[in-house]
């Protein structure tokens, strides 16, 4: 099996037409209803080429594949955020079905282990253009103390271990907080993608997230994808907020 660096060179840059040197904005579609999410996507569609949309558990369970089709017709890149975690073959089966949905990226849990990650990537080799695959290291809702009780190590140390396993398994990158991003790239490869949830672009309320960052910190820590949810969809003018974020990204 090819190593992580070869995988990235052969798939991430060529098949998905982006570079890891440019910060990319991903909007979380976490509204209470599918209609609200679709309305937001339609409102932002003039910026579709500059945005990714994240479809999480609730949205996918409620709105299904038809919702994905509607968003693709609007011209968006899509991140299906289901965090697969099961035995290797079951994860690979699910990954194969996801690859048929025309989404551009999905994620799995690194804690499922090296064999599971390798099995997923091997299964996806049959696709001419597969989705990007990221491994979740540590959920951004964890404090270090909470994380250590479960995994037995500090977040920084374990996130680095998870990232290395994902890299060696041939995944395209990881989901982590901004605080681990630069460290992970230094430990793996500068082209190894980092996607960071819980971004508060201009210092908005953290809510239930523990390890949050603003745009300046995300850029400094070499984050590739930032996920922004509540600061956009709860704003009185989501389109204006997105345009403000995109403008800031170009300036930093």
PDB file of C-alpha atoms in Angstrom:
ATOM      1  CA  UNK A   1       0.000   0.000   0.000  1.00  0.00           C
ATOM      2  CA  UNK A   2       1.245   3.511  -0.811  1.00  0.00           C
ATOM      3  CA  UNK A   3       2.327   5.619   2.120  1.00  0.00           C
ATOM      4  CA  UNK A   4       0.481   8.714   3.270  1.00  0.00           C
ATOM      5  CA  UNK A   5       2.595  11.180   1.320  1.00  0.00           C
ATOM      6  CA  UNK A   6       2.126   9.301  -1.960  1.00  0.00           C
ATOM      7  CA  UNK A   7      -1.604   9.104  -1.334  1.00  0.00           C
ATOM      8  CA  UNK A   8      -1.817  12.846  -0.871  1.00  0.00           C
ATOM      9  CA  UNK A   9       0.188  13.569  -3.991  1.00  0.00           C
ATOM     10  CA  UNK A  10      -1.903  11.162  -6.054  1.00  0.00           C
ATOM     11  CA  UNK A  11      -5.329  12.109  -4.736  1.00  0.00           C
ATOM     12  CA  UNK A  12      -5.725  15.173  -2.531  1.00  0.00           C
ATOM     13  CA  UNK A  13      -4.115  17.762  -4.789  1.00  0.00           C
ATOM     14  CA  UNK A  14      -4.932  16.327  -8.190  1.00  0.00           C
ATOM     15  CA  UNK A  15      -8.429  14.937  -7.737  1.00  0.00           C
ATOM     16  CA  UNK A  16      -9.845  17.691  -5.558  1.00  0.00           C
ATOM     17  CA  UNK A  17      -8.206  20.763  -7.091  1.00  0.00           C
ATOM     18  CA  UNK A  18      -7.046  22.723  -4.065  1.00  0.00           C
ATOM     19  CA  UNK A  19      -3.840  23.514  -2.285  1.00  0.00           C
ATOM     20  CA  UNK A  20      -3.146  23.204   1.419  1.00  0.00           C
ATOM     21  CA  UNK A  21      -1.619  26.691   1.486  1.00  0.00           C
ATOM     22  CA  UNK A  22      -5.018  28.368   1.264  1.00  0.00           C
ATOM     23  CA  UNK A  23      -7.443  28.464   4.199  1.00  0.00           C
ATOM     24  CA  UNK A  24     -10.843  27.110   3.161  1.00  0.00           C
ATOM     25  CA  UNK A  25     -14.192  27.897   4.782  1.00  0.00           C
ATOM     26  CA  UNK A  26     -16.679  25.124   5.526  1.00  0.00           C
ATOM     27  CA  UNK A  27     -20.148  26.061   6.787  1.00  0.00           C
ATOM     28  CA  UNK A  28     -21.880  23.608   9.140  1.00  0.00           C
ATOM     29  CA  UNK A  29     -25.509  23.044   8.171  1.00  0.00           C
ATOM     30  CA  UNK A  30     -26.778  22.430  11.693  1.00  0.00           C
ATOM     31  CA  UNK A  31     -30.109  24.233  11.573  1.00  0.00           C
ATOM     32  CA  UNK A  32     -33.122  22.506  13.185  1.00  0.00           C
ATOM     33  CA  UNK A  33     -34.823  21.778   9.820  1.00  0.00           C
ATOM     34  CA  UNK A  34     -33.805  20.768   6.335  1.00  0.00           C
ATOM     35  CA  UNK A  35     -35.710  23.707   4.892  1.00  0.00           C
ATOM     36  CA  UNK A  36     -33.647  26.139   6.966  1.00  0.00           C
ATOM     37  CA  UNK A  37     -30.421  24.490   5.849  1.00  0.00           C
ATOM     38  CA  UNK A  38     -31.445  24.568   2.196  1.00  0.00           C
ATOM     39  CA  UNK A  39     -32.491  28.209   2.506  1.00  0.00           C
ATOM     40  CA  UNK A  40     -29.052  29.050   3.927  1.00  0.00           C
ATOM     41  CA  UNK A  41     -27.309  27.161   1.118  1.00  0.00           C
ATOM     42  CA  UNK A  42     -29.378  28.989  -1.499  1.00  0.00           C
ATOM     43  CA  UNK A  43     -28.653  32.324   0.159  1.00  0.00           C
ATOM     44  CA  UNK A  44     -24.904  31.661  -0.027  1.00  0.00           C
ATOM     45  CA  UNK A  45     -24.802  30.041  -3.474  1.00  0.00           C
ATOM     46  CA  UNK A  46     -23.069  32.959  -5.210  1.00  0.00           C
ATOM     47  CA  UNK A  47     -20.063  32.040  -3.059  1.00  0.00           C
ATOM     48  CA  UNK A  48     -20.383  28.280  -3.676  1.00  0.00           C
ATOM     49  CA  UNK A  49     -16.998  28.053  -5.404  1.00  0.00           C
ATOM     50  CA  UNK A  50     -15.341  29.479  -2.276  1.00  0.00           C
ATOM     51  CA  UNK A  51     -17.252  27.402   0.270  1.00  0.00           C
ATOM     52  CA  UNK A  52     -17.659  23.862   1.503  1.00  0.00           C
ATOM     53  CA  UNK A  53     -20.783  22.739   3.337  1.00  0.00           C
ATOM     54  CA  UNK A  54     -20.759  20.259   6.212  1.00  0.00           C
ATOM     55  CA  UNK A  55     -23.614  17.781   6.574  1.00  0.00           C
ATOM     56  CA  UNK A  56     -23.703  16.249  10.036  1.00  0.00           C
ATOM     57  CA  UNK A  57     -25.578  13.424  11.751  1.00  0.00           C
ATOM     58  CA  UNK A  58     -28.887  15.172  12.246  1.00  0.00           C
ATOM     59  CA  UNK A  59     -29.077  16.641   8.769  1.00  0.00           C
ATOM     60  CA  UNK A  60     -28.141  13.402   7.045  1.00  0.00           C
ATOM     61  CA  UNK A  61     -30.443  11.177   9.107  1.00  0.00           C
ATOM     62  CA  UNK A  62     -33.329  13.593   8.638  1.00  0.00           C
ATOM     63  CA  UNK A  63     -32.807  14.763   5.048  1.00  0.00           C
ATOM     64  CA  UNK A  64     -30.881  11.909   3.439  1.00  0.00           C
ATOM     65  CA  UNK A  65     -29.350  11.568   0.012  1.00  0.00           C
ATOM     66  CA  UNK A  66     -31.861  13.846  -1.663  1.00  0.00           C
ATOM     67  CA  UNK A  67     -30.525  16.722   0.389  1.00  0.00           C
ATOM     68  CA  UNK A  68     -27.012  15.962  -0.848  1.00  0.00           C
ATOM     69  CA  UNK A  69     -28.241  16.047  -4.450  1.00  0.00           C
ATOM     70  CA  UNK A  70     -29.897  19.432  -3.928  1.00  0.00           C
ATOM     71  CA  UNK A  71     -26.717  20.916  -2.479  1.00  0.00           C
ATOM     72  CA  UNK A  72     -24.568  19.536  -5.293  1.00  0.00           C
ATOM     73  CA  UNK A  73     -26.905  21.149  -7.834  1.00  0.00           C
ATOM     74  CA  UNK A  74     -26.126  24.480  -6.170  1.00  0.00           C
ATOM     75  CA  UNK A  75     -22.427  23.928  -6.905  1.00  0.00           C
ATOM     76  CA  UNK A  76     -21.018  23.228  -3.451  1.00  0.00           C
ATOM     77  CA  UNK A  77     -18.249  20.922  -2.269  1.00  0.00           C
ATOM     78  CA  UNK A  78     -19.661  18.734   0.489  1.00  0.00           C
ATOM     79  CA  UNK A  79     -18.176  17.294   3.674  1.00  0.00           C
ATOM     80  CA  UNK A  80     -20.226  14.417   5.115  1.00  0.00           C
ATOM     81  CA  UNK A  81     -19.450  14.457   8.819  1.00  0.00           C
ATOM     82  CA  UNK A  82     -20.543  11.022  10.092  1.00  0.00           C
ATOM     83  CA  UNK A  83     -17.349   9.999  11.964  1.00  0.00           C
ATOM     84  CA  UNK A  84     -17.489   6.296  11.070  1.00  0.00           C
ATOM     85  CA  UNK A  85     -16.448   4.017  13.932  1.00  0.00           C
ATOM     86  CA  UNK A  86     -16.961   0.252  13.734  1.00  0.00           C
ATOM     87  CA  UNK A  87     -15.107  -2.932  12.845  1.00  0.00           C
ATOM     88  CA  UNK A  88     -12.857  -2.540   9.772  1.00  0.00           C
ATOM     89  CA  UNK A  89     -15.030  -4.295   7.190  1.00  0.00           C
ATOM     90  CA  UNK A  90     -18.192  -2.502   8.293  1.00  0.00           C
ATOM     91  CA  UNK A  91     -16.405   0.846   8.072  1.00  0.00           C
ATOM     92  CA  UNK A  92     -15.134  -0.029   4.604  1.00  0.00           C
ATOM     93  CA  UNK A  93     -18.656  -1.024   3.491  1.00  0.00           C
ATOM     94  CA  UNK A  94     -19.990   2.305   4.704  1.00  0.00           C
ATOM     95  CA  UNK A  95     -17.109   4.225   3.100  1.00  0.00           C
ATOM     96  CA  UNK A  96     -17.827   2.561  -0.243  1.00  0.00           C
ATOM     97  CA  UNK A  97     -21.475   3.636  -0.073  1.00  0.00           C
ATOM     98  CA  UNK A  98     -20.470   7.174   0.898  1.00  0.00           C
ATOM     99  CA  UNK A  99     -18.157   7.359  -2.111  1.00  0.00           C
ATOM    100  CA  UNK A 100     -21.168   6.707  -4.341  1.00  0.00           C
ATOM    101  CA  UNK A 101     -23.025   9.741  -2.960  1.00  0.00           C
ATOM    102  CA  UNK A 102     -20.903  12.330  -4.807  1.00  0.00           C
ATOM    103  CA  UNK A 103     -19.705  13.967  -1.599  1.00  0.00           C
ATOM    104  CA  UNK A 104     -16.206  15.423  -1.635  1.00  0.00           C
ATOM    105  CA  UNK A 105     -15.004  14.530   1.852  1.00  0.00           C
ATOM    106  CA  UNK A 106     -15.994  12.386   4.835  1.00  0.00           C
ATOM    107  CA  UNK A 107     -14.448  11.340   8.120  1.00  0.00           C
ATOM    108  CA  UNK A 108     -13.793   8.316  10.278  1.00  0.00           C
ATOM    109  CA  UNK A 109     -12.490   7.909  13.830  1.00  0.00           C
ATOM    110  CA  UNK A 110      -8.736   7.401  14.132  1.00  0.00           C
ATOM    111  CA  UNK A 111      -9.373   5.478  17.347  1.00  0.00           C
ATOM    112  CA  UNK A 112     -10.945   2.716  15.234  1.00  0.00           C
ATOM    113  CA  UNK A 113      -7.307   1.766  14.634  1.00  0.00           C
ATOM    114  CA  UNK A 114      -4.750   1.386  11.841  1.00  0.00           C
ATOM    115  CA  UNK A 115      -6.346  -1.740  10.358  1.00  0.00           C
ATOM    116  CA  UNK A 116      -9.733  -0.043  10.046  1.00  0.00           C
ATOM    117  CA  UNK A 117      -8.215   3.034   8.395  1.00  0.00           C
ATOM    118  CA  UNK A 118      -6.172   0.916   5.989  1.00  0.00           C
ATOM    119  CA  UNK A 119      -9.201  -1.208   5.112  1.00  0.00           C
ATOM    120  CA  UNK A 120     -11.248   1.889   4.326  1.00  0.00           C
ATOM    121  CA  UNK A 121      -8.567   3.306   2.047  1.00  0.00           C
ATOM    122  CA  UNK A 122      -8.051  -0.015   0.263  1.00  0.00           C
ATOM    123  CA  UNK A 123     -11.779  -0.267  -0.417  1.00  0.00           C
ATOM    124  CA  UNK A 124     -11.830   3.194  -1.967  1.00  0.00           C
ATOM    125  CA  UNK A 125      -9.052   2.375  -4.438  1.00  0.00           C
ATOM    126  CA  UNK A 126     -11.671   1.149  -6.930  1.00  0.00           C
ATOM    127  CA  UNK A 127     -12.976   4.716  -7.432  1.00  0.00           C
ATOM    128  CA  UNK A 128     -11.417   6.944 -10.095  1.00  0.00           C
ATOM    129  CA  UNK A 129     -12.228   9.976  -7.971  1.00  0.00           C
ATOM    130  CA  UNK A 130     -12.786   9.160  -4.362  1.00  0.00           C
ATOM    131  CA  UNK A 131     -13.737  11.577  -1.579  1.00  0.00           C
ATOM    132  CA  UNK A 132     -11.088  12.963   0.733  1.00  0.00           C
ATOM    133  CA  UNK A 133     -10.922  10.928   3.935  1.00  0.00           C
ATOM    134  CA  UNK A 134     -10.046  12.523   7.271  1.00  0.00           C
ATOM    135  CA  UNK A 135      -9.540  10.894  10.654  1.00  0.00           C
ATOM    136  CA  UNK A 136     -10.977  12.424  13.814  1.00  0.00           C
ATOM    137  CA  UNK A 137      -8.266  12.761  16.474  1.00  0.00           C
ATOM    138  CA  UNK A 138      -9.821  14.477  19.513  1.00  0.00           C
ATOM    139  CA  UNK A 139     -13.269  16.057  19.513  1.00  0.00           C
ATOM    140  CA  UNK A 140     -13.026  19.799  20.125  1.00  0.00           C
ATOM    141  CA  UNK A 141     -15.672  19.500  22.846  1.00  0.00           C
ATOM    142  CA  UNK A 142     -13.121  17.666  25.032  1.00  0.00           C
ATOM    143  CA  UNK A 143     -11.077  19.426  27.648  1.00  0.00           C
ATOM    144  CA  UNK A 144      -7.646  17.901  28.185  1.00  0.00           C
ATOM    145  CA  UNK A 145      -8.752  16.482  31.539  1.00  0.00           C
ATOM    146  CA  UNK A 146     -11.837  14.810  30.038  1.00  0.00           C
ATOM    147  CA  UNK A 147      -9.842  13.426  27.135  1.00  0.00           C
ATOM    148  CA  UNK A 148      -7.116  11.994  29.366  1.00  0.00           C
ATOM    149  CA  UNK A 149      -9.664  10.096  31.473  1.00  0.00           C
ATOM    150  CA  UNK A 150     -10.780   8.217  28.362  1.00  0.00           C
ATOM    151  CA  UNK A 151      -7.590   7.859  26.303  1.00  0.00           C
ATOM    152  CA  UNK A 152      -4.959   7.871  29.042  1.00  0.00           C
ATOM    153  CA  UNK A 153      -2.808  10.600  27.493  1.00  0.00           C
ATOM    154  CA  UNK A 154      -2.869  14.349  26.979  1.00  0.00           C
ATOM    155  CA  UNK A 155      -4.611  15.581  23.837  1.00  0.00           C
ATOM    156  CA  UNK A 156      -1.430  16.820  22.168  1.00  0.00           C
ATOM    157  CA  UNK A 157       0.356  13.520  22.611  1.00  0.00           C
ATOM    158  CA  UNK A 158      -2.542  11.294  21.567  1.00  0.00           C
ATOM    159  CA  UNK A 159      -3.594  13.532  18.676  1.00  0.00           C
ATOM    160  CA  UNK A 160      -0.075  13.242  17.310  1.00  0.00           C
ATOM    161  CA  UNK A 161      -0.220   9.435  17.598  1.00  0.00           C
ATOM    162  CA  UNK A 162      -3.626   9.283  15.904  1.00  0.00           C
ATOM    163  CA  UNK A 163      -2.455  11.610  13.123  1.00  0.00           C
ATOM    164  CA  UNK A 164       0.627   9.518  12.418  1.00  0.00           C
ATOM    165  CA  UNK A 165      -1.496   6.357  12.200  1.00  0.00           C
ATOM    166  CA  UNK A 166      -3.854   8.088   9.782  1.00  0.00           C
ATOM    167  CA  UNK A 167      -0.960   9.376   7.690  1.00  0.00           C
ATOM    168  CA  UNK A 168       0.670   5.954   7.495  1.00  0.00           C
ATOM    169  CA  UNK A 169      -2.686   4.395   6.564  1.00  0.00           C
ATOM    170  CA  UNK A 170      -2.907   6.690   3.543  1.00  0.00           C
ATOM    171  CA  UNK A 171      -5.654   9.043   4.705  1.00  0.00           C
ATOM    172  CA  UNK A 172      -5.695  12.614   3.418  1.00  0.00           C
ATOM    173  CA  UNK A 173      -5.706  14.341   6.782  1.00  0.00           C
ATOM    174  CA  UNK A 174      -7.269  14.704  10.201  1.00  0.00           C
ATOM    175  CA  UNK A 175      -9.917  16.557  12.129  1.00  0.00           C
ATOM    176  CA  UNK A 176      -8.300  18.331  15.072  1.00  0.00           C
ATOM    177  CA  UNK A 177      -8.333  21.618  16.934  1.00  0.00           C
ATOM    178  CA  UNK A 178      -6.274  24.536  15.697  1.00  0.00           C
ATOM    179  CA  UNK A 179      -3.935  24.008  18.622  1.00  0.00           C
ATOM    180  CA  UNK A 180      -2.729  20.658  17.230  1.00  0.00           C
ATOM    181  CA  UNK A 181      -2.667  21.529  13.519  1.00  0.00           C
ATOM    182  CA  UNK A 182       0.869  22.845  13.092  1.00  0.00           C
ATOM    183  CA  UNK A 183       2.308  20.141  15.324  1.00  0.00           C
ATOM    184  CA  UNK A 184       0.564  17.439  13.280  1.00  0.00           C
ATOM    185  CA  UNK A 185       1.878  18.812   9.997  1.00  0.00           C
ATOM    186  CA  UNK A 186       5.400  18.941  11.389  1.00  0.00           C
ATOM    187  CA  UNK A 187       5.069  15.335  12.540  1.00  0.00           C
ATOM    188  CA  UNK A 188       3.574  14.044   9.264  1.00  0.00           C
ATOM    189  CA  UNK A 189       3.714  16.227   6.133  1.00  0.00           C
ATOM    190  CA  UNK A 190       2.917  19.866   5.324  1.00  0.00           C
ATOM    191  CA  UNK A 191       0.343  18.648   2.776  1.00  0.00           C
ATOM    192  CA  UNK A 192      -1.452  16.456   5.314  1.00  0.00           C
ATOM    193  CA  UNK A 193      -4.828  18.171   5.639  1.00  0.00           C
ATOM    194  CA  UNK A 194      -6.055  19.565   8.941  1.00  0.00           C
ATOM    195  CA  UNK A 195      -9.711  20.474   9.381  1.00  0.00           C
ATOM    196  CA  UNK A 196     -10.708  22.376  12.488  1.00  0.00           C
ATOM    197  CA  UNK A 197     -14.242  22.551  13.938  1.00  0.00           C
ATOM    198  CA  UNK A 198     -15.352  25.014  16.575  1.00  0.00           C
ATOM    199  CA  UNK A 199     -13.974  28.081  14.849  1.00  0.00           C
ATOM    200  CA  UNK A 200     -15.229  31.382  16.221  1.00  0.00           C
ATOM    201  CA  UNK A 201     -14.072  33.771  13.460  1.00  0.00           C
ATOM    202  CA  UNK A 202     -14.199  36.969  15.464  1.00  0.00           C
ATOM    203  CA  UNK A 203     -14.198  35.684  19.044  1.00  0.00           C
ATOM    204  CA  UNK A 204     -17.880  34.709  19.269  1.00  0.00           C
ATOM    205  CA  UNK A 205     -19.216  32.652  22.200  1.00  0.00           C
ATOM    206  CA  UNK A 206     -17.670  29.168  22.384  1.00  0.00           C
ATOM    207  CA  UNK A 207     -20.900  27.403  23.322  1.00  0.00           C
ATOM    208  CA  UNK A 208     -20.250  23.698  24.015  1.00  0.00           C
ATOM    209  CA  UNK A 209     -16.809  23.741  22.417  1.00  0.00           C
ATOM    210  CA  UNK A 210     -13.737  23.713  24.681  1.00  0.00           C
ATOM    211  CA  UNK A 211     -10.815  24.236  22.278  1.00  0.00           C
ATOM    212  CA  UNK A 212     -11.882  27.043  19.960  1.00  0.00           C
ATOM    213  CA  UNK A 213      -9.860  29.412  17.778  1.00  0.00           C
ATOM    214  CA  UNK A 214     -10.342  32.545  15.703  1.00  0.00           C
ATOM    215  CA  UNK A 215      -9.244  33.089  12.087  1.00  0.00           C
ATOM    216  CA  UNK A 216      -5.846  34.552  12.934  1.00  0.00           C
ATOM    217  CA  UNK A 217      -4.899  31.587  15.114  1.00  0.00           C
ATOM    218  CA  UNK A 218      -6.173  29.108  12.511  1.00  0.00           C
ATOM    219  CA  UNK A 219      -3.988  30.703   9.852  1.00  0.00           C
ATOM    220  CA  UNK A 220      -0.976  30.865  12.166  1.00  0.00           C
ATOM    221  CA  UNK A 221      -1.358  27.176  12.995  1.00  0.00           C
ATOM    222  CA  UNK A 222      -1.574  26.253   9.274  1.00  0.00           C
ATOM    223  CA  UNK A 223      -5.142  24.939   9.383  1.00  0.00           C
ATOM    224  CA  UNK A 224      -6.457  23.997   5.930  1.00  0.00           C
ATOM    225  CA  UNK A 225     -10.221  23.854   6.552  1.00  0.00           C
ATOM    226  CA  UNK A 226     -12.109  25.831   9.174  1.00  0.00           C
ATOM    227  CA  UNK A 227     -15.639  24.758  10.102  1.00  0.00           C
ATOM    228  CA  UNK A 228     -17.976  27.548  11.168  1.00  0.00           C
ATOM    229  CA  UNK A 229     -21.521  26.829  12.287  1.00  0.00           C
ATOM    230  CA  UNK A 230     -23.415  28.885  14.846  1.00  0.00           C
ATOM    231  CA  UNK A 231     -21.564  32.170  14.188  1.00  0.00           C
ATOM    232  CA  UNK A 232     -23.012  31.988  10.652  1.00  0.00           C
ATOM    233  CA  UNK A 233     -26.407  30.305  10.796  1.00  0.00           C
ATOM    234  CA  UNK A 234     -27.434  32.093  14.001  1.00  0.00           C
ATOM    235  CA  UNK A 235     -26.366  35.480  12.665  1.00  0.00           C
ATOM    236  CA  UNK A 236     -29.089  37.945  11.644  1.00  0.00           C
ATOM    237  CA  UNK A 237     -27.442  38.195   8.230  1.00  0.00           C
ATOM    238  CA  UNK A 238     -25.605  34.912   7.457  1.00  0.00           C
ATOM    239  CA  UNK A 239     -24.561  35.989   3.971  1.00  0.00           C
ATOM    240  CA  UNK A 240     -22.992  39.177   5.272  1.00  0.00           C
ATOM    241  CA  UNK A 241     -21.174  37.179   7.971  1.00  0.00           C
ATOM    242  CA  UNK A 242     -19.804  34.704   5.420  1.00  0.00           C
ATOM    243  CA  UNK A 243     -18.615  37.538   3.195  1.00  0.00           C
ATOM    244  CA  UNK A 244     -16.884  39.116   6.180  1.00  0.00           C
ATOM    245  CA  UNK A 245     -15.126  35.820   6.942  1.00  0.00           C
ATOM    246  CA  UNK A 246     -14.060  35.310   3.315  1.00  0.00           C
ATOM    247  CA  UNK A 247     -12.706  38.848   3.212  1.00  0.00           C
ATOM    248  CA  UNK A 248     -10.725  38.265   6.410  1.00  0.00           C
ATOM    249  CA  UNK A 249      -9.316  34.997   5.036  1.00  0.00           C
ATOM    250  CA  UNK A 250      -7.950  36.819   1.996  1.00  0.00           C
ATOM    251  CA  UNK A 251      -6.323  39.440   4.220  1.00  0.00           C
ATOM    252  CA  UNK A 252      -4.471  37.153   6.632  1.00  0.00           C
TER     253      UNK A 252
END
